[in-house]
């Protein structure tokens, strides 16, 4: 197959995401009082509601409704005061009652957006032709043509939506004008368009269609199946502990155009949800996962192609690589005169390919209708404002503050701001610092801390690194008292022993010599015995300076300042 960048020059990828996030920080499930935990013995946190027993009645979790309202506000959505739950029918062992309780055409949160900053090599995925007027026409036609979900929702609205004039959810009624208006989307003439910056980066707004509430299904374990799939499995086991877990699903508009944009969107959403404290967002454990929908059309074409869905992508890499493969696969099929079928596919990371899972169901297959056991919701202004008041400083605002107040690099500020525990550690360690010292703290938090957490398996709160230790180590590094290599050694030592970096440095004799007179003698000695390398440098081989600095560090037994050695060597050889 062709490379992704080559494909995207001729073909436009139209991508939309469905991101599912379990509200893991709640104590109980969505519609019952069962304990919310996936780590207990299988099938121990269940009740008649979880198991769909006859006569069992659901009771909504108020705190879960607060969480989804917070998620909507944080993603610039319009909070809908009037909404209700529907039944989505399907026959599969992971939902014992044979239907999933989910929201209908009007969700708690509708029509939001997030802005993505795309930089580096990822920005090169979007070709130059995907900007300006061409992109405006592309967005308008994609939004107008994305009738799959919209048509299903419109049909649902027409058959059974609730409004103030007909509050009974059990009686189908025509949708209110407000409900239908909520489905109408956006003014395409007012689209915010991406613009390429001089450094090749760009900022692109991604619209959010809706965030709706539903319950998660049970966990199925396919014993003997390849990569945990049902194909080839000897038996399938079911754990209903997960069944009924509060779950929010965010659906984007078809505004994404590259796998990198999709990856960045999900990363940004994860940072927001973690900051809100509504989920641990663990993709490894499945509490956050994504379905990617993608179709191709020729550049300039206004008709949408047939989309395929990549199901249950559970890592950022899987999301990017799965979409990239599927884009290239679809292009190859279409260029050979083949047909793309609307289907759900599975990404196999080990084989780096997608395979067919099933033909995609439609809303008719699910037989949506209002849940007669759950009354419609009528959120008050007081409830919405209560949720708004509980929202902490969000990652983008925190990133901008770090960049302004501490003077650290934007990329580092964004990474730190995305994890509440890491942000708290950084702020305490960098308090009162700025410039080089603050940036050094950021370097330790961004580079050394993740490696330590991965090696020990500890959480930030239990990693054994105190803010005072980070602050002390950062000052040693910023003042060139120790080298970066020594800084790594000190970091490991202080994490293991709990000692202050100053004590570790003095005990191990690590302090660098910054006396230029003392270092000059070492430089002279090294140049005298490395005359061949010295001549190579004078002849234009700049790389040999690294060898000479290494020789100086060896001669000084690691106590010399490598930066000063570099400067003195260049001066002596000029």
Short mmCIF file of C-alpha atoms in Angstrom, two decimals, residues 25-519:
data_model
loop_
_atom_site.label_atom_id
_atom_site.label_comp_id
_atom_site.label_asym_id
_atom_site.label_seq_id
_atom_site.Cartn_x
_atom_site.Cartn_y
_atom_site.Cartn_z
CA UNK A 25 -14.58 7.98 40.31
CA UNK A 26 -18.22 7.41 41.29
CA UNK A 27 -19.08 5.02 44.12
CA UNK A 28 -22.10 3.30 42.58
CA UNK A 29 -23.47 2.29 39.19
CA UNK A 30 -25.72 4.33 36.92
CA UNK A 31 -29.14 2.94 37.76
CA UNK A 32 -28.65 0.99 41.00
CA UNK A 33 -26.73 1.08 44.27
CA UNK A 34 -24.19 -1.62 43.41
CA UNK A 35 -20.56 -0.85 44.17
CA UNK A 36 -18.62 0.48 41.20
CA UNK A 37 -15.48 -1.66 41.02
CA UNK A 38 -13.88 -3.83 38.36
CA UNK A 39 -11.23 -5.32 40.65
CA UNK A 40 -13.50 -7.45 42.84
CA UNK A 41 -14.33 -11.10 42.27
CA UNK A 42 -16.44 -11.57 39.11
CA UNK A 43 -20.19 -11.18 39.47
CA UNK A 44 -20.11 -10.03 43.09
CA UNK A 45 -21.33 -6.44 42.54
CA UNK A 46 -24.66 -7.24 40.93
CA UNK A 47 -28.36 -6.90 41.70
CA UNK A 48 -31.73 -7.42 39.98
CA UNK A 49 -31.26 -4.16 38.03
CA UNK A 50 -27.79 -5.17 36.77
CA UNK A 51 -29.02 -8.60 35.78
CA UNK A 52 -32.20 -7.38 34.12
CA UNK A 53 -34.55 -9.40 36.30
CA UNK A 54 -38.28 -8.89 35.75
CA UNK A 55 -39.79 -6.06 37.78
CA UNK A 56 -36.46 -4.40 38.63
CA UNK A 57 -36.70 -0.60 38.31
CA UNK A 58 -33.74 1.74 37.61
CA UNK A 59 -32.96 4.84 39.69
CA UNK A 60 -30.61 7.40 38.04
CA UNK A 61 -27.34 8.35 39.72
CA UNK A 62 -27.54 12.11 40.37
CA UNK A 63 -23.78 12.49 40.72
CA UNK A 64 -23.31 10.92 37.28
CA UNK A 65 -25.60 13.58 35.80
CA UNK A 66 -23.45 16.25 37.46
CA UNK A 67 -20.37 14.69 35.88
CA UNK A 68 -21.75 14.77 32.34
CA UNK A 69 -22.88 18.37 32.76
CA UNK A 70 -19.36 19.26 33.89
CA UNK A 71 -17.94 17.44 30.87
CA UNK A 72 -20.26 19.40 28.60
CA UNK A 73 -19.36 22.77 30.10
CA UNK A 74 -15.63 21.97 29.92
CA UNK A 75 -15.92 21.14 26.20
CA UNK A 76 -17.91 24.28 25.34
CA UNK A 77 -21.20 22.42 24.85
CA UNK A 78 -24.71 23.76 25.23
CA UNK A 79 -26.31 22.08 28.25
CA UNK A 80 -29.79 20.86 27.38
CA UNK A 81 -32.30 21.32 30.17
CA UNK A 82 -34.75 18.81 28.69
CA UNK A 83 -33.65 15.28 27.78
CA UNK A 84 -34.57 11.67 28.42
CA UNK A 85 -33.37 8.08 28.27
CA UNK A 86 -34.17 5.56 25.54
CA UNK A 87 -33.85 1.81 25.23
CA UNK A 88 -31.39 0.53 22.64
CA UNK A 89 -32.17 -3.13 21.99
CA UNK A 90 -29.70 -5.80 21.04
CA UNK A 91 -29.38 -9.45 21.94
CA UNK A 92 -25.96 -10.27 23.35
CA UNK A 93 -24.83 -11.82 26.66
CA UNK A 94 -23.04 -8.66 27.86
CA UNK A 95 -26.40 -6.98 28.60
CA UNK A 96 -28.69 -9.43 30.41
CA UNK A 97 -31.85 -7.34 29.98
CA UNK A 98 -31.25 -7.29 26.18
CA UNK A 99 -31.30 -3.51 25.92
CA UNK A 100 -28.96 -0.71 26.85
CA UNK A 101 -30.28 2.41 28.57
CA UNK A 102 -28.94 5.40 26.67
CA UNK A 103 -30.01 8.90 25.70
CA UNK A 104 -32.13 9.78 22.70
CA UNK A 105 -31.79 12.50 20.07
CA UNK A 106 -31.29 15.26 22.64
CA UNK A 107 -28.37 14.57 24.99
CA UNK A 108 -27.39 16.39 28.18
CA UNK A 109 -24.64 18.20 26.24
CA UNK A 110 -24.88 19.27 22.60
CA UNK A 111 -22.85 21.26 20.07
CA UNK A 112 -19.47 22.01 21.62
CA UNK A 113 -15.93 22.28 20.30
CA UNK A 114 -12.26 21.89 21.18
CA UNK A 115 -9.31 23.57 19.46
CA UNK A 116 -6.31 21.41 18.58
CA UNK A 117 -2.74 22.64 18.19
CA UNK A 118 -1.01 20.36 15.70
CA UNK A 119 2.78 20.67 15.57
CA UNK A 120 5.90 18.83 14.45
CA UNK A 121 5.80 15.83 12.17
CA UNK A 122 2.11 15.30 12.90
CA UNK A 123 1.28 18.60 11.22
CA UNK A 124 2.79 17.32 7.98
CA UNK A 125 0.01 14.70 7.68
CA UNK A 126 -2.41 17.42 6.59
CA UNK A 127 -1.36 18.58 3.09
CA UNK A 128 -1.31 22.23 2.04
CA UNK A 129 -4.40 21.73 -0.12
CA UNK A 130 -6.49 21.08 3.00
CA UNK A 131 -6.56 24.73 4.08
CA UNK A 132 -8.43 27.87 3.02
CA UNK A 133 -11.49 27.81 0.78
CA UNK A 134 -11.07 24.13 -0.04
CA UNK A 135 -11.37 23.21 3.63
CA UNK A 136 -14.43 25.44 4.06
CA UNK A 137 -16.20 23.60 1.24
CA UNK A 138 -15.05 20.28 2.68
CA UNK A 139 -16.46 20.99 6.15
CA UNK A 140 -19.76 22.23 4.79
CA UNK A 141 -20.28 19.22 2.55
CA UNK A 142 -19.17 16.76 5.22
CA UNK A 143 -21.55 18.19 7.81
CA UNK A 144 -24.43 18.31 5.34
CA UNK A 145 -23.69 14.81 4.09
CA UNK A 146 -23.08 13.08 7.41
CA UNK A 147 -26.62 11.78 7.47
CA UNK A 148 -25.99 8.42 9.12
CA UNK A 149 -26.25 9.56 12.75
CA UNK A 150 -28.32 12.67 12.06
CA UNK A 151 -30.94 10.75 10.10
CA UNK A 152 -31.22 8.13 12.83
CA UNK A 153 -31.60 10.81 15.48
CA UNK A 154 -34.13 12.74 13.43
CA UNK A 155 -36.17 9.57 12.99
CA UNK A 156 -36.01 8.96 16.73
CA UNK A 157 -37.05 12.55 17.42
CA UNK A 158 -40.03 12.23 15.13
CA UNK A 159 -41.17 8.93 16.63
CA UNK A 160 -40.81 9.46 20.35
CA UNK A 161 -39.10 12.55 21.66
CA UNK A 162 -40.38 14.20 24.80
CA UNK A 163 -41.30 17.85 25.04
CA UNK A 164 -43.09 20.05 27.55
CA UNK A 165 -46.46 19.56 25.85
CA UNK A 166 -46.22 15.76 25.95
CA UNK A 167 -44.23 14.72 29.03
CA UNK A 168 -45.15 11.04 28.95
CA UNK A 169 -42.14 9.05 27.65
CA UNK A 170 -44.24 6.02 26.94
CA UNK A 171 -46.39 7.74 24.33
CA UNK A 172 -44.72 8.55 20.98
CA UNK A 173 -45.08 12.20 20.01
CA UNK A 174 -43.76 14.67 17.50
CA UNK A 175 -40.55 16.30 18.63
CA UNK A 176 -40.58 19.84 19.85
CA UNK A 177 -39.09 22.54 17.67
CA UNK A 178 -36.27 22.86 20.19
CA UNK A 179 -35.34 19.19 19.91
CA UNK A 180 -35.27 19.26 16.12
CA UNK A 181 -33.40 22.55 16.14
CA UNK A 182 -30.77 20.92 18.32
CA UNK A 183 -30.19 18.39 15.54
CA UNK A 184 -29.82 20.99 12.82
CA UNK A 185 -26.13 21.53 13.51
CA UNK A 186 -24.24 24.70 12.84
CA UNK A 187 -24.18 27.66 10.51
CA UNK A 188 -21.75 26.39 7.91
CA UNK A 189 -20.98 29.95 6.83
CA UNK A 190 -19.46 30.59 10.24
CA UNK A 191 -17.04 27.68 10.28
CA UNK A 192 -13.72 28.40 11.97
CA UNK A 193 -11.03 27.15 9.62
CA UNK A 194 -7.50 25.90 10.30
CA UNK A 195 -4.59 28.10 9.28
CA UNK A 196 -1.03 26.93 8.72
CA UNK A 197 1.58 28.91 10.66
CA UNK A 198 5.09 29.78 9.49
CA UNK A 199 6.64 26.92 11.44
CA UNK A 200 4.33 24.40 9.76
CA UNK A 201 2.01 23.99 12.76
CA UNK A 202 -1.69 24.82 12.72
CA UNK A 203 -4.68 25.15 15.01
CA UNK A 204 -7.91 23.43 14.00
CA UNK A 205 -11.32 23.62 15.71
CA UNK A 206 -13.10 20.28 16.09
CA UNK A 207 -16.83 20.45 16.69
CA UNK A 208 -18.59 18.13 19.13
CA UNK A 209 -22.04 16.92 18.14
CA UNK A 210 -23.10 15.59 21.54
CA UNK A 211 -22.11 14.02 24.84
CA UNK A 212 -24.72 11.56 26.02
CA UNK A 213 -25.10 9.33 29.05
CA UNK A 214 -25.52 5.58 28.95
CA UNK A 215 -24.62 2.43 30.88
CA UNK A 216 -21.69 0.18 30.09
CA UNK A 217 -22.12 -3.48 29.22
CA UNK A 218 -20.68 -6.46 31.09
CA UNK A 219 -17.13 -7.64 30.47
CA UNK A 220 -16.69 -10.67 28.23
CA UNK A 221 -13.56 -12.80 28.34
CA UNK A 222 -13.07 -15.05 25.32
CA UNK A 223 -10.83 -17.91 26.45
CA UNK A 224 -8.55 -19.17 23.70
CA UNK A 225 -9.49 -16.49 21.19
CA UNK A 226 -6.69 -14.71 19.33
CA UNK A 227 -5.95 -11.30 20.90
CA UNK A 228 -8.93 -11.78 23.23
CA UNK A 229 -11.47 -11.98 20.40
CA UNK A 230 -14.37 -14.39 20.12
CA UNK A 231 -13.08 -15.93 16.89
CA UNK A 232 -11.46 -19.27 17.72
CA UNK A 233 -12.32 -19.06 21.42
CA UNK A 234 -13.08 -22.28 23.27
CA UNK A 235 -15.48 -20.56 25.66
CA UNK A 236 -16.71 -17.10 26.68
CA UNK A 237 -17.00 -15.91 30.27
CA UNK A 238 -19.08 -12.95 31.51
CA UNK A 239 -18.43 -10.64 34.45
CA UNK A 240 -21.48 -8.48 35.22
CA UNK A 241 -19.58 -6.30 37.70
CA UNK A 242 -19.02 -3.78 34.89
CA UNK A 243 -22.63 -3.92 33.67
CA UNK A 244 -24.40 -0.68 34.56
CA UNK A 245 -21.24 1.40 34.97
CA UNK A 246 -22.02 5.08 34.22
CA UNK A 247 -20.59 5.87 30.79
CA UNK A 248 -20.51 9.06 28.77
CA UNK A 249 -20.04 8.99 25.01
CA UNK A 250 -18.71 12.01 23.12
CA UNK A 251 -19.43 12.12 19.39
CA UNK A 252 -17.50 14.53 17.20
CA UNK A 253 -18.64 16.08 13.96
CA UNK A 254 -16.75 14.74 10.88
CA UNK A 255 -14.15 17.53 11.19
CA UNK A 256 -10.98 15.48 11.67
CA UNK A 257 -8.84 14.98 8.59
CA UNK A 258 -5.75 13.07 9.75
CA UNK A 259 -4.95 10.28 12.23
CA UNK A 260 -2.74 12.74 14.13
CA UNK A 261 -5.67 15.10 14.68
CA UNK A 262 -7.73 12.19 15.98
CA UNK A 263 -4.97 11.19 18.39
CA UNK A 264 -4.51 14.75 19.65
CA UNK A 265 -8.25 15.21 20.15
CA UNK A 266 -8.49 12.13 22.32
CA UNK A 267 -5.37 13.11 24.28
CA UNK A 268 -6.83 16.55 24.95
CA UNK A 269 -10.18 15.12 26.00
CA UNK A 270 -8.42 12.74 28.38
CA UNK A 271 -6.58 15.64 30.02
CA UNK A 272 -9.85 17.53 30.50
CA UNK A 273 -11.71 14.58 32.01
CA UNK A 274 -8.83 13.77 34.37
CA UNK A 275 -8.74 17.39 35.51
CA UNK A 276 -12.49 17.29 36.15
CA UNK A 277 -11.91 14.17 38.27
CA UNK A 278 -14.75 12.25 36.62
CA UNK A 279 -12.68 9.26 35.46
CA UNK A 280 -9.24 7.71 35.75
CA UNK A 281 -9.31 7.57 31.91
CA UNK A 282 -7.22 4.40 31.92
CA UNK A 283 -7.08 3.15 28.36
CA UNK A 284 -5.23 0.02 29.48
CA UNK A 285 -8.11 -0.94 31.78
CA UNK A 286 -10.76 0.08 29.24
CA UNK A 287 -12.28 2.96 31.18
CA UNK A 288 -11.61 5.16 28.15
CA UNK A 289 -11.84 3.78 24.63
CA UNK A 290 -12.61 5.05 21.17
CA UNK A 291 -14.40 4.08 17.97
CA UNK A 292 -13.07 5.76 14.83
CA UNK A 293 -15.25 6.32 11.75
CA UNK A 294 -13.46 7.09 8.49
CA UNK A 295 -14.34 7.47 4.83
CA UNK A 296 -12.41 8.68 1.78
CA UNK A 297 -13.28 10.91 -1.12
CA UNK A 298 -11.22 12.47 -3.86
CA UNK A 299 -9.86 15.93 -3.16
CA UNK A 300 -12.51 18.46 -4.19
CA UNK A 301 -15.36 15.95 -4.22
CA UNK A 302 -18.42 17.00 -2.21
CA UNK A 303 -19.93 13.54 -1.89
CA UNK A 304 -19.01 11.51 1.15
CA UNK A 305 -17.59 8.05 0.70
CA UNK A 306 -18.75 4.94 2.54
CA UNK A 307 -17.42 4.87 6.08
CA UNK A 308 -16.03 2.04 8.13
CA UNK A 309 -15.83 1.94 11.91
CA UNK A 310 -12.79 0.85 13.89
CA UNK A 311 -14.11 -0.53 17.17
CA UNK A 312 -12.71 -0.28 20.71
CA UNK A 313 -9.33 1.33 20.09
CA UNK A 314 -7.68 1.34 23.51
CA UNK A 315 -4.53 3.41 23.07
CA UNK A 316 -3.49 6.61 21.34
CA UNK A 317 -1.11 4.65 19.15
CA UNK A 318 -3.84 2.18 18.18
CA UNK A 319 -6.13 5.07 17.25
CA UNK A 320 -3.50 6.71 15.05
CA UNK A 321 -2.13 3.55 13.46
CA UNK A 322 -5.55 1.95 12.96
CA UNK A 323 -6.92 5.00 11.16
CA UNK A 324 -3.73 5.38 9.11
CA UNK A 325 -3.94 1.76 7.94
CA UNK A 326 -7.65 2.01 7.17
CA UNK A 327 -7.15 5.19 5.11
CA UNK A 328 -4.44 3.52 3.06
CA UNK A 329 -6.49 0.33 2.70
CA UNK A 330 -9.56 2.18 1.48
CA UNK A 331 -7.48 4.17 -1.00
CA UNK A 332 -5.98 0.98 -2.42
CA UNK A 333 -9.43 -0.63 -2.80
CA UNK A 334 -10.93 2.42 -4.47
CA UNK A 335 -7.98 2.95 -6.83
CA UNK A 336 -8.30 -0.68 -7.94
CA UNK A 337 -12.00 -0.15 -8.72
CA UNK A 338 -13.26 -1.94 -5.63
CA UNK A 339 -16.10 -1.08 -3.25
CA UNK A 340 -15.92 0.02 0.37
CA UNK A 341 -18.66 -1.57 2.50
CA UNK A 342 -20.11 0.03 5.63
CA UNK A 343 -18.88 -2.30 8.32
CA UNK A 344 -17.27 -2.48 11.74
CA UNK A 345 -13.63 -3.51 11.71
CA UNK A 346 -11.12 -4.56 14.35
CA UNK A 347 -7.54 -3.26 14.56
CA UNK A 348 -4.93 -5.99 15.12
CA UNK A 349 -1.81 -4.26 16.51
CA UNK A 350 0.41 -7.33 16.22
CA UNK A 351 -0.37 -7.75 12.51
CA UNK A 352 -0.85 -4.02 11.85
CA UNK A 353 -4.07 -4.50 9.91
CA UNK A 354 -7.83 -4.17 10.24
CA UNK A 355 -10.23 -7.11 9.82
CA UNK A 356 -14.01 -7.27 9.45
CA UNK A 357 -16.02 -7.79 12.65
CA UNK A 358 -19.61 -7.31 11.45
CA UNK A 359 -21.86 -5.31 9.15
CA UNK A 360 -22.85 -2.10 10.92
CA UNK A 361 -26.27 -1.97 12.51
CA UNK A 362 -28.62 0.97 11.99
CA UNK A 363 -31.05 2.64 14.37
CA UNK A 364 -33.85 0.44 13.03
CA UNK A 365 -31.94 -2.65 14.14
CA UNK A 366 -31.70 -1.26 17.67
CA UNK A 367 -35.44 -0.45 17.95
CA UNK A 368 -34.97 2.76 19.95
CA UNK A 369 -37.89 3.94 22.02
CA UNK A 370 -38.27 6.04 25.21
CA UNK A 371 -37.64 4.13 28.43
CA UNK A 372 -40.98 3.93 30.24
CA UNK A 373 -39.26 3.33 33.59
CA UNK A 374 -37.31 6.61 33.61
CA UNK A 375 -38.93 10.03 33.77
CA UNK A 376 -37.64 12.81 31.50
CA UNK A 377 -35.02 15.15 32.93
CA UNK A 378 -35.64 18.83 33.50
CA UNK A 379 -32.36 20.38 34.67
CA UNK A 380 -32.67 23.67 36.51
CA UNK A 381 -30.42 26.70 36.10
CA UNK A 382 -29.34 26.24 39.71
CA UNK A 383 -28.22 22.66 39.05
CA UNK A 384 -26.22 23.67 35.97
CA UNK A 385 -24.56 26.59 37.77
CA UNK A 386 -23.71 24.31 40.70
CA UNK A 387 -21.88 22.02 38.28
CA UNK A 388 -20.12 24.97 36.66
CA UNK A 389 -18.91 26.24 40.03
CA UNK A 390 -17.21 22.90 40.76
CA UNK A 391 -15.11 22.92 37.58
CA UNK A 392 -11.41 23.51 38.38
CA UNK A 393 -8.88 25.35 36.22
CA UNK A 394 -8.84 23.44 32.93
CA UNK A 395 -5.66 22.20 31.19
CA UNK A 396 -5.50 24.88 28.47
CA UNK A 397 -5.83 27.72 30.98
CA UNK A 398 -3.30 26.06 33.28
CA UNK A 399 -0.88 25.56 30.37
CA UNK A 400 -1.09 29.24 29.44
CA UNK A 401 -0.54 30.26 33.06
CA UNK A 402 2.52 28.04 33.40
CA UNK A 403 3.96 29.43 30.19
CA UNK A 404 3.36 33.02 31.32
CA UNK A 405 4.15 32.82 35.05
CA UNK A 406 7.02 30.32 35.03
CA UNK A 407 8.40 30.97 31.55
CA UNK A 408 8.56 27.27 30.64
CA UNK A 409 8.19 25.79 27.15
CA UNK A 410 4.63 25.48 25.86
CA UNK A 411 4.93 21.77 25.09
CA UNK A 412 6.19 21.06 28.62
CA UNK A 413 3.47 23.25 30.14
CA UNK A 414 0.81 21.35 28.22
CA UNK A 415 2.11 17.95 29.32
CA UNK A 416 2.33 18.97 32.97
CA UNK A 417 -1.06 20.69 33.04
CA UNK A 418 -2.80 17.58 31.70
CA UNK A 419 -2.30 15.50 34.86
CA UNK A 420 -3.66 17.02 38.09
CA UNK A 421 -1.23 15.14 40.36
CA UNK A 422 1.79 16.06 38.23
CA UNK A 423 0.62 19.67 38.00
CA UNK A 424 0.33 19.91 41.78
CA UNK A 425 3.84 18.51 42.24
CA UNK A 426 5.26 20.92 39.66
CA UNK A 427 3.55 23.99 41.14
CA UNK A 428 4.85 23.25 44.63
CA UNK A 429 8.38 22.56 43.38
CA UNK A 430 8.52 25.62 41.08
CA UNK A 431 6.83 28.06 43.44
CA UNK A 432 8.71 31.36 43.35
CA UNK A 433 11.00 30.21 40.52
CA UNK A 434 11.16 31.45 36.95
CA UNK A 435 13.35 31.26 33.88
CA UNK A 436 16.07 28.59 33.85
CA UNK A 437 15.30 27.21 37.32
CA UNK A 438 11.56 26.80 36.60
CA UNK A 439 12.32 25.21 33.22
CA UNK A 440 14.70 22.79 34.92
CA UNK A 441 11.92 21.74 37.31
CA UNK A 442 9.71 21.21 34.26
CA UNK A 443 12.43 19.13 32.59
CA UNK A 444 12.63 16.87 35.64
CA UNK A 445 8.85 16.47 35.79
CA UNK A 446 8.51 15.79 32.07
CA UNK A 447 11.54 13.53 31.59
CA UNK A 448 12.77 11.98 34.84
CA UNK A 449 9.47 11.55 36.69
CA UNK A 450 7.63 9.44 34.03
CA UNK A 451 10.63 7.10 33.72
CA UNK A 452 10.71 6.67 37.49
CA UNK A 453 6.94 6.01 37.66
CA UNK A 454 7.16 3.44 34.88
CA UNK A 455 10.11 1.65 36.52
CA UNK A 456 8.51 1.51 39.95
CA UNK A 457 4.85 1.19 38.98
CA UNK A 458 4.01 3.87 41.53
CA UNK A 459 1.49 6.70 41.24
CA UNK A 460 2.65 10.31 41.43
CA UNK A 461 1.23 10.65 44.93
CA UNK A 462 3.22 7.64 46.17
CA UNK A 463 6.41 7.95 44.12
CA UNK A 464 8.63 9.11 46.99
CA UNK A 465 9.61 12.39 45.31
CA UNK A 466 8.93 15.50 47.39
CA UNK A 467 8.54 18.99 45.85
CA UNK A 468 11.46 20.23 47.97
CA UNK A 469 13.72 17.55 46.47
CA UNK A 470 12.79 18.54 42.92
CA UNK A 471 13.36 22.18 43.73
CA UNK A 472 16.80 21.49 45.23
CA UNK A 473 17.88 19.29 42.32
CA UNK A 474 16.65 21.85 39.78
CA UNK A 475 18.76 24.57 41.40
CA UNK A 476 21.86 22.34 41.28
CA UNK A 477 21.31 21.68 37.58
CA UNK A 478 20.41 25.26 36.69
CA UNK A 479 23.58 26.57 38.37
CA UNK A 480 25.72 23.95 36.57
CA UNK A 481 26.78 22.49 39.89
CA UNK A 482 26.17 19.04 38.37
CA UNK A 483 25.75 17.77 34.82
CA UNK A 484 22.54 16.41 33.32
CA UNK A 485 23.91 12.85 33.56
CA UNK A 486 24.70 13.41 37.21
CA UNK A 487 21.23 14.89 37.63
CA UNK A 488 19.72 11.60 36.53
CA UNK A 489 21.87 9.73 39.04
CA UNK A 490 20.86 12.09 41.83
CA UNK A 491 17.16 11.79 40.91
CA UNK A 492 17.29 8.01 41.19
CA UNK A 493 19.20 8.20 44.46
CA UNK A 494 16.88 10.71 46.10
CA UNK A 495 13.84 8.64 45.05
CA UNK A 496 15.34 5.53 46.64
CA UNK A 497 16.75 7.09 49.81
CA UNK A 498 14.64 10.19 50.39
CA UNK A 499 17.82 12.22 50.93
CA UNK A 500 18.23 15.83 49.87
CA UNK A 501 20.03 16.24 46.50
CA UNK A 502 22.64 18.54 48.09
CA UNK A 503 23.63 15.78 50.50
CA UNK A 504 23.81 13.19 47.72
CA UNK A 505 25.98 15.43 45.55
CA UNK A 506 28.42 16.22 48.36
CA UNK A 507 28.59 12.63 49.59
CA UNK A 508 29.46 11.37 46.10
CA UNK A 509 31.80 14.22 45.20
CA UNK A 510 29.73 15.20 42.19
CA UNK A 511 30.03 18.98 42.21
CA UNK A 512 31.35 20.21 38.89
CA UNK A 513 34.47 22.30 38.62
CA UNK A 514 33.61 25.65 37.02
CA UNK A 515 37.02 27.27 37.48
CA UNK A 516 38.17 28.03 33.92
CA UNK A 517 41.84 28.13 34.96
CA UNK A 518 41.63 24.62 36.39
CA UNK A 519 39.71 23.35 33.35
#
